[in-house]
Amino acid sequence: MKALEDKICAEGEVLPGNILKVGSFLNHQVDVDFVMEMGREIAKLFADGGVTKILTIETSGIAVAMAAAAALHVPMVFAKKHRTGNLSGEFYTAVVHSYTHGTDYHVVVSRDYLCPQDRVLLVDDFLANGRALEGLMEIAAQAGAEVVGAACAIEKGFQHGGDRLRAQGVRVESLAIVESMDENGLTFR
Amino acid sequence: MKALEDKICAEGEVLPGNILKVGSFLNHQVDVDFVMEMGREIAKLFADGGVTKILTIETSGIAVAMAAAAALHVPMVFAKKHRTGNLSGEFYTAVVHSYTHGTDYHVVVSRDYLCPQDRVLLVDDFLANGRALEGLMEIAAQAGAEVVGAACAIEKGFQHGGDRLRAQGVRVESLAIVESMDENGLTFR
């Protein structure tokens, strides 16, 4: 999505530790008109997927997921982060390793909101090492739901999570794939 | 908003501790088409407010805030929760007391995303004792921005936070106000 690449170049900031800061439009302040356009783009890419539900993780995936769900006219479910997986049997749970924080966290979804009839599209703001998406795939598997694919706003191609998921046969569509970045600028795949 | 009252009656669950569970459509699974309609209702109520920005708190306020922002065609900013207020000078911060968890937490917003020219509409999913909205008002005040008002999906009228804010002169609009609730049902104001 050329408009997203342009916006990343205009407003994104590359910080030490492979961080791409896009808080001006994606995950702190949200340029809602622009993110709704991203949602329509995701809906176009998966128009033939028979998607019944969008699944994302709190917090920063919610805006893009909401936009995609609005364009596809399906409900959106956001997995909640918990410090512990010790919950009652009412939840699907998975463990996700955060490289940024060097810790594991649990993601949980109520059993009421995913079922075997669901065709699930995973949505997130960033795709780096792919651990968050793998957690969501684990949750969809526990529900017996089919994963149609994954749509991300920004993929960090140099962290190879997207490539690994594609090699596993998952349909991964990213609206912008950053191939490399440093203080001098970015290149896109 | 009659449709919201009907939805609360049909899908809401009253749990011990004055908890109204609406995870089927508002804050775990999100009925996106319905929440977008709530956003259009909020936009209608504040159409004359000259709103330049929506301000909410992560996580469960984001969906309604996104919907209102989409209808008003303005950006949305979500305040982030932190365990500590010890951050660099780049942030506006406020302390919010959570009655549910019996603890204080800090909410922070980058100074980049609110300015004295902003006319801010506060949006949240629930309004109970009003402490979260007061935290957002404190943040808007630090930015020198004007608060046009507050819009909430569901107000728990019997916890009186909305009434206290209205008595202070804040324009508070809630799409549904629960006047009382117990295991036998709910009444609306």
Short mmCIF file of C-alpha atoms in Angstrom, two decimals:
data_model
loop_
_atom_site.label_atom_id
_atom_site.label_comp_id
_atom_site.label_asym_id
_atom_site.label_seq_id
_atom_site.Cartn_x
_atom_site.Cartn_y
_atom_site.Cartn_z
CA MET A 1 0.00 0.00 0.00
CA LYS A 2 1.92 2.94 -1.39
CA ALA A 3 0.11 5.48 0.83
CA LEU A 4 1.26 3.57 3.93
CA GLU A 5 4.87 3.43 2.73
CA ASP A 6 4.74 7.20 2.12
CA LYS A 7 3.25 7.78 5.58
CA ILE A 8 5.94 5.65 7.25
CA CYS A 9 8.63 7.65 5.42
CA ALA A 10 7.01 10.96 6.35
CA GLU A 11 6.10 10.27 9.99
CA GLY A 12 7.93 7.14 11.16
CA GLU A 13 11.01 7.34 13.37
CA VAL A 14 13.67 4.64 13.53
CA LEU A 15 14.89 4.19 17.12
CA PRO A 16 17.67 1.99 18.53
CA GLY A 17 16.74 -1.67 18.98
CA ASN A 18 14.99 -2.06 15.62
CA ILE A 19 12.06 0.03 16.81
CA LEU A 20 9.96 1.81 14.20
CA LYS A 21 7.91 4.45 15.96
CA VAL A 22 4.61 5.19 14.23
CA GLY A 23 2.73 6.58 17.21
CA SER A 24 1.61 9.60 15.20
CA PHE A 25 -0.86 7.58 13.14
CA LEU A 26 -1.03 3.91 14.13
CA ASN A 27 -0.59 2.98 17.78
CA HIS A 28 -0.85 5.95 20.13
CA GLN A 29 -2.47 8.64 18.07
CA VAL A 30 -4.53 6.93 15.38
CA ASP A 31 -5.20 8.64 12.03
CA VAL A 32 -8.63 7.06 11.90
CA ASP A 33 -9.57 8.03 8.32
CA PHE A 34 -6.26 6.56 7.13
CA VAL A 35 -6.57 3.40 9.23
CA MET A 36 -10.13 2.88 7.95
CA GLU A 37 -8.64 3.01 4.42
CA MET A 38 -6.12 0.35 5.50
CA GLY A 39 -9.06 -1.73 6.71
CA ARG A 40 -10.72 -1.47 3.29
CA GLU A 41 -7.45 -2.59 1.67
CA ILE A 42 -7.30 -5.66 3.97
CA ALA A 43 -10.95 -6.43 3.17
CA LYS A 44 -10.15 -6.33 -0.56
CA LEU A 45 -7.20 -8.71 -0.12
CA PHE A 46 -9.32 -11.25 1.77
CA ALA A 47 -12.65 -10.63 -0.02
CA ASP A 48 -12.70 -14.25 -1.25
CA GLY A 49 -11.83 -15.77 2.13
CA GLY A 50 -15.31 -16.18 3.61
CA VAL A 51 -14.04 -14.49 6.79
CA THR A 52 -16.50 -14.71 9.70
CA LYS A 53 -14.35 -13.13 12.41
CA ILE A 54 -11.30 -10.91 12.93
CA LEU A 55 -8.94 -11.88 15.75
CA THR A 56 -6.28 -9.53 17.15
CA ILE A 57 -4.37 -8.88 20.41
CA GLU A 58 -4.82 -5.90 22.68
CA THR A 59 -3.83 -3.06 22.57
CA SER A 60 -2.27 -1.74 19.44
CA GLY A 61 -3.82 -4.25 17.05
CA ILE A 62 -7.36 -3.13 17.88
CA ALA A 63 -7.55 -0.05 15.63
CA VAL A 64 -6.48 -1.86 12.43
CA ALA A 65 -8.59 -4.90 13.35
CA MET A 66 -11.61 -2.67 13.92
CA ALA A 67 -11.09 -1.04 10.51
CA ALA A 68 -10.81 -4.41 8.74
CA ALA A 69 -13.88 -5.73 10.57
CA ALA A 70 -15.88 -2.61 9.62
CA ALA A 71 -15.00 -3.15 5.95
CA LEU A 72 -15.78 -6.89 6.05
CA HIS A 73 -18.88 -6.43 8.26
CA VAL A 74 -17.83 -9.17 10.67
CA PRO A 75 -17.25 -9.10 14.46
CA MET A 76 -13.77 -8.56 15.87
CA VAL A 77 -12.39 -10.33 18.94
CA PHE A 78 -9.34 -9.07 20.78
CA ALA A 79 -7.28 -11.51 22.82
CA LYS A 80 -6.39 -10.17 26.25
CA LYS A 81 -2.90 -10.26 27.74
CA HIS A 82 -2.53 -11.87 31.15
CA ARG A 83 0.48 -12.40 33.36
CA THR A 84 -0.71 -15.88 34.18
CA GLY A 85 -2.42 -18.66 32.26
CA ASN A 86 -4.12 -19.87 35.46
CA LEU A 87 -7.64 -19.09 34.43
CA SER A 88 -10.83 -21.06 34.60
CA GLY A 89 -11.75 -23.39 31.77
CA GLU A 90 -13.77 -20.66 30.09
CA PHE A 91 -10.78 -19.49 28.04
CA TYR A 92 -8.53 -20.50 25.19
CA THR A 93 -4.97 -19.55 26.16
CA ALA A 94 -1.55 -19.40 24.52
CA VAL A 95 1.89 -18.25 25.59
CA VAL A 96 3.69 -15.55 23.57
CA HIS A 97 7.33 -14.65 24.00
CA SER A 98 8.05 -10.93 23.79
CA TYR A 99 11.54 -10.23 22.45
CA THR A 100 11.06 -6.53 23.18
CA HIS A 101 10.47 -7.09 26.89
CA GLY A 102 12.34 -10.40 27.24
CA THR A 103 9.36 -12.04 28.93
CA ASP A 104 6.51 -14.43 28.22
CA TYR A 105 2.91 -13.38 28.46
CA HIS A 106 -0.36 -15.25 28.10
CA VAL A 107 -3.08 -14.34 25.64
CA VAL A 108 -6.62 -15.42 26.38
CA VAL A 109 -9.91 -15.49 24.50
CA SER A 110 -13.26 -16.50 25.99
CA ARG A 111 -14.58 -19.77 24.60
CA ASP A 112 -17.85 -17.94 23.91
CA TYR A 113 -16.39 -15.95 21.04
CA LEU A 114 -14.65 -18.47 18.76
CA CYS A 115 -16.15 -21.71 17.47
CA PRO A 116 -15.34 -24.47 14.94
CA GLN A 117 -17.55 -22.80 12.31
CA ASP A 118 -15.44 -19.63 12.36
CA ARG A 119 -13.14 -18.63 9.49
CA VAL A 120 -10.70 -16.33 11.23
CA LEU A 121 -8.57 -13.53 9.82
CA LEU A 122 -5.73 -12.55 12.16
CA VAL A 123 -4.92 -8.83 12.17
CA ASP A 124 -2.15 -6.91 13.90
CA ASP A 125 -0.35 -3.59 13.60
CA PHE A 126 3.19 -5.05 13.43
CA LEU A 127 4.63 -8.36 12.28
CA ALA A 128 8.23 -8.86 13.38
CA ASN A 129 9.23 -12.32 14.66
CA GLY A 130 5.67 -13.61 14.30
CA ARG A 131 5.26 -14.85 17.88
CA ALA A 132 2.06 -12.89 18.49
CA LEU A 133 0.43 -14.30 15.34
CA GLU A 134 1.53 -17.81 16.33
CA GLY A 135 -0.19 -17.30 19.68
CA LEU A 136 -3.39 -16.29 17.89
CA MET A 137 -3.10 -19.32 15.56
CA GLU A 138 -2.79 -21.55 18.64
CA ILE A 139 -5.97 -20.02 20.06
CA ALA A 140 -7.85 -20.48 16.77
CA ALA A 141 -6.66 -24.11 16.71
CA GLN A 142 -7.97 -24.68 20.25
CA ALA A 143 -11.35 -23.38 19.08
CA GLY A 144 -11.27 -25.67 16.05
CA ALA A 145 -11.63 -22.60 13.84
CA GLU A 146 -9.95 -22.23 10.46
CA VAL A 147 -7.36 -19.48 9.98
CA VAL A 148 -7.95 -17.84 6.58
CA GLY A 149 -4.76 -15.82 6.87
CA ALA A 150 -3.07 -12.92 8.59
CA ALA A 151 -3.07 -9.23 7.68
CA CYS A 152 -0.60 -6.81 9.19
CA ALA A 153 -0.11 -3.13 8.74
CA ILE A 154 3.69 -3.10 8.89
CA GLU A 155 5.94 -6.13 8.55
CA LYS A 156 9.59 -5.92 9.53
CA GLY A 157 10.86 -8.16 6.73
CA PHE A 158 14.34 -8.34 8.24
CA GLN A 159 12.99 -10.11 11.33
CA HIS A 160 11.63 -12.95 9.14
CA GLY A 161 8.51 -13.89 11.13
CA GLY A 162 6.35 -13.29 8.05
CA ASP A 163 8.61 -15.43 5.86
CA ARG A 164 8.52 -18.27 8.38
CA LEU A 165 4.70 -18.19 8.52
CA ARG A 166 4.45 -18.09 4.70
CA ALA A 167 6.80 -21.09 4.51
CA GLN A 168 4.32 -22.89 6.81
CA GLY A 169 1.57 -22.20 4.28
CA VAL A 170 -0.13 -19.32 6.09
CA ARG A 171 -1.40 -16.59 3.80
CA VAL A 172 0.25 -13.46 5.20
CA GLU A 173 -0.52 -10.06 3.66
CA SER A 174 1.27 -6.98 4.96
CA LEU A 175 0.34 -3.52 3.75
CA ALA A 176 3.99 -2.43 3.94
CA ILE A 177 7.10 -4.60 4.35
CA VAL A 178 10.18 -2.81 5.67
CA GLU A 179 13.18 -4.64 4.22
CA SER A 180 15.80 -2.61 6.07
CA MET A 181 15.95 0.45 8.26
CA ASP A 182 18.49 2.57 10.09
CA GLU A 183 18.92 6.19 11.12
CA ASN A 184 19.40 7.15 7.46
CA GLY A 185 16.08 5.81 6.25
CA LEU A 186 14.07 2.76 5.20
CA THR A 187 13.74 0.51 2.20
CA PHE A 188 10.61 -1.47 1.38
CA ARG A 189 10.36 -4.96 -0.11
CA MET B 1 -29.99 4.81 22.25
CA LYS B 2 -32.80 2.30 22.30
CA ALA B 3 -30.90 -0.28 20.23
CA LEU B 4 -28.11 -0.30 22.84
CA GLU B 5 -30.57 -0.72 25.73
CA ASP B 6 -32.13 -3.64 23.86
CA LYS B 7 -28.71 -5.18 23.22
CA ILE B 8 -27.72 -4.84 26.90
CA CYS B 9 -30.98 -6.56 27.91
CA ALA B 10 -30.48 -9.33 25.34
CA GLU B 11 -26.75 -10.01 25.79
CA GLY B 12 -25.56 -8.36 29.02
CA GLU B 13 -24.94 -10.36 32.19
CA VAL B 14 -25.08 -8.89 35.68
CA LEU B 15 -22.33 -10.36 37.85
CA PRO B 16 -21.59 -9.89 41.56
CA GLY B 17 -19.73 -6.68 42.41
CA ASN B 18 -21.84 -4.42 40.19
CA ILE B 19 -20.24 -5.86 37.08
CA LEU B 20 -22.18 -5.66 33.83
CA LYS B 21 -20.59 -8.08 31.38
CA VAL B 22 -20.98 -7.01 27.76
CA GLY B 23 -18.06 -8.92 26.29
CA SER B 24 -20.22 -10.34 23.52
CA PHE B 25 -20.43 -7.00 21.70
CA LEU B 26 -18.42 -4.23 23.36
CA ASN B 27 -15.17 -5.10 25.08
CA HIS B 28 -13.88 -8.57 24.22
CA GLN B 29 -15.80 -9.53 21.13
CA VAL B 30 -16.81 -6.32 19.37
CA ASP B 31 -19.95 -6.17 17.20
CA VAL B 32 -18.22 -3.77 14.86
CA ASP B 33 -21.23 -2.80 12.70
CA PHE B 34 -23.16 -2.01 15.88
CA VAL B 35 -20.29 -0.09 17.50
CA MET B 36 -19.82 1.93 14.30
CA GLU B 37 -23.51 2.89 14.61
CA MET B 38 -22.82 3.97 18.21
CA GLY B 39 -19.98 6.10 16.86
CA ARG B 40 -22.36 7.81 14.42
CA GLU B 41 -24.75 8.50 17.32
CA ILE B 42 -21.93 10.10 19.34
CA ALA B 43 -20.91 12.16 16.29
CA LYS B 44 -24.50 13.43 15.97
CA LEU B 45 -24.64 14.42 19.65
CA PHE B 46 -21.39 16.42 19.39
CA ALA B 47 -21.77 17.61 15.77
CA ASP B 48 -21.77 21.26 16.93
CA GLY B 49 -18.73 20.86 19.20
CA GLY B 50 -15.93 21.62 16.77
CA VAL B 51 -14.19 18.46 17.97
CA THR B 52 -10.61 18.13 16.68
CA LYS B 53 -9.58 14.99 18.58
CA ILE B 54 -11.01 11.99 20.43
CA LEU B 55 -9.23 10.94 23.63
CA THR B 56 -9.76 7.56 25.30
CA ILE B 57 -7.89 5.06 27.53
CA GLU B 58 -6.61 1.66 26.47
CA THR B 59 -7.93 -1.01 26.10
CA SER B 60 -11.66 -1.27 26.07
CA GLY B 61 -12.37 2.35 25.17
CA ILE B 62 -10.57 2.06 21.84
CA ALA B 63 -13.34 0.43 19.78
CA VAL B 64 -16.02 3.03 20.65
CA ALA B 65 -13.48 5.86 20.35
CA MET B 66 -12.43 4.60 16.93
CA ALA B 67 -16.07 4.49 15.80
CA ALA B 68 -16.74 8.05 17.01
CA ALA B 69 -13.54 9.29 15.38
CA ALA B 70 -14.46 7.61 12.08
CA ALA B 71 -17.83 9.36 12.12
CA LEU B 72 -16.35 12.75 13.04
CA HIS B 73 -13.32 12.33 10.74
CA VAL B 74 -10.85 13.35 13.44
CA PRO B 75 -7.82 11.52 14.90
CA MET B 76 -8.14 9.43 18.05
CA VAL B 77 -5.52 9.27 20.81
CA PHE B 78 -5.52 6.51 23.39
CA ALA B 79 -3.87 7.15 26.75
CA LYS B 80 -1.65 4.29 27.85
CA LYS B 81 -1.73 2.74 31.30
CA HIS B 82 1.56 2.55 33.20
CA ARG B 83 2.42 1.18 36.59
CA THR B 84 4.61 4.19 37.27
CA GLY B 85 4.44 7.89 36.49
CA ASN B 86 8.24 8.06 36.35
CA LEU B 87 8.54 8.86 32.67
CA SER B 88 10.56 11.41 30.78
CA GLY B 89 9.14 14.88 30.23
CA GLU B 90 7.71 13.82 26.89
CA PHE B 91 4.38 12.80 28.45
CA TYR B 92 1.30 14.22 30.09
CA THR B 93 0.43 11.97 33.03
CA ALA B 94 -2.41 11.53 35.51
CA VAL B 95 -3.21 9.08 38.30
CA VAL B 96 -6.45 7.11 38.19
CA HIS B 97 -7.81 5.08 41.08
CA SER B 98 -9.38 1.77 40.08
CA TYR B 99 -12.15 0.73 42.45
CA THR B 100 -12.42 -2.63 40.67
CA HIS B 101 -8.79 -3.54 41.37
CA GLY B 102 -8.25 -1.39 44.47
CA THR B 103 -5.11 0.18 43.01
CA ASP B 104 -3.88 3.36 41.37
CA TYR B 105 -2.54 3.40 37.84
CA HIS B 106 -0.99 6.10 35.72
CA VAL B 107 -2.30 7.15 32.33
CA VAL B 108 0.10 8.82 29.92
CA VAL B 109 -0.19 10.62 26.59
CA SER B 110 2.73 11.82 24.50
CA ARG B 111 3.02 15.61 24.37
CA ASP B 112 3.20 15.29 20.57
CA TYR B 113 -0.46 14.37 20.26
CA LEU B 114 -2.40 16.98 22.24
CA CYS B 115 -1.99 20.76 21.97
CA PRO B 116 -3.69 23.95 23.19
CA GLN B 117 -5.57 24.26 19.87
CA ASP B 118 -7.30 20.90 20.38
CA ARG B 119 -11.00 20.60 21.20
CA VAL B 120 -11.14 17.19 22.81
CA LEU B 121 -14.04 14.75 23.10
CA LEU B 122 -13.44 12.09 25.77
CA VAL B 123 -14.84 8.67 24.89
CA ASP B 124 -15.02 5.46 26.92
CA ASP B 125 -16.97 2.23 27.01
CA PHE B 126 -18.12 2.52 30.64
CA LEU B 127 -18.74 5.43 32.99
CA ALA B 128 -19.08 4.33 36.62
CA ASN B 129 -17.37 6.45 39.28
CA GLY B 130 -15.88 8.78 36.67
CA ARG B 131 -12.23 8.45 37.76
CA ALA B 132 -10.98 7.44 34.31
CA LEU B 133 -12.65 10.45 32.68
CA GLU B 134 -11.22 12.73 35.36
CA GLY B 135 -7.76 11.38 34.53
CA LEU B 136 -8.31 12.20 30.87
CA MET B 137 -9.56 15.69 31.80
CA GLU B 138 -6.38 16.21 33.82
CA ILE B 139 -4.31 15.22 30.78
CA ALA B 140 -6.26 17.56 28.49
CA ALA B 141 -5.75 20.36 31.03
CA GLN B 142 -1.99 19.75 31.06
CA ALA B 143 -2.03 20.11 27.27
CA GLY B 144 -4.02 23.33 27.52
CA ALA B 145 -6.68 21.72 25.33
CA GLU B 146 -10.39 22.34 25.74
CA VAL B 147 -12.66 19.45 26.71
CA VAL B 148 -15.85 19.65 24.63
CA GLY B 149 -17.46 16.84 26.61
CA ALA B 150 -17.50 13.15 27.29
CA ALA B 151 -19.36 10.38 25.49
CA CYS B 152 -19.76 6.93 27.01
CA ALA B 153 -21.42 3.83 25.75
CA ILE B 154 -22.83 2.62 29.07
CA GLU B 155 -23.15 4.71 32.23
CA LYS B 156 -23.83 3.05 35.56
CA GLY B 157 -26.10 5.79 36.88
CA PHE B 158 -26.16 4.29 40.37
CA GLN B 159 -22.41 4.90 40.77
CA HIS B 160 -22.93 8.63 40.20
CA GLY B 161 -19.67 9.50 38.39
CA GLY B 162 -21.64 10.95 35.48
CA ASP B 163 -23.83 13.05 37.76
CA ARG B 164 -20.77 14.44 39.55
CA LEU B 165 -19.15 15.44 36.25
CA ARG B 166 -22.39 17.03 34.99
CA ALA B 167 -22.61 19.01 38.25
CA GLN B 168 -19.11 20.30 37.47
CA GLY B 169 -20.39 21.58 34.13
CA VAL B 170 -18.97 18.84 31.91
CA ARG B 171 -21.25 17.85 29.04
CA VAL B 172 -21.63 14.08 29.51
CA GLU B 173 -23.64 12.04 27.00
CA SER B 174 -24.13 8.33 27.61
CA LEU B 175 -25.82 6.14 25.01
CA ALA B 176 -27.43 4.06 27.75
CA ILE B 177 -27.72 4.83 31.49
CA VAL B 178 -28.33 1.85 33.75
CA GLU B 179 -30.25 3.16 36.75
CA SER B 180 -30.30 -0.14 38.66
CA MET B 181 -29.36 -3.73 38.05
CA ASP B 182 -29.41 -7.07 39.82
CA GLU B 183 -29.76 -10.73 38.92
CA ASN B 184 -33.43 -10.12 37.98
CA GLY B 185 -32.73 -7.48 35.36
CA LEU B 186 -31.90 -3.85 34.62
CA THR B 187 -33.74 -0.55 34.52
CA PHE B 188 -32.59 2.40 32.42
CA ARG B 189 -32.77 6.09 33.30
#
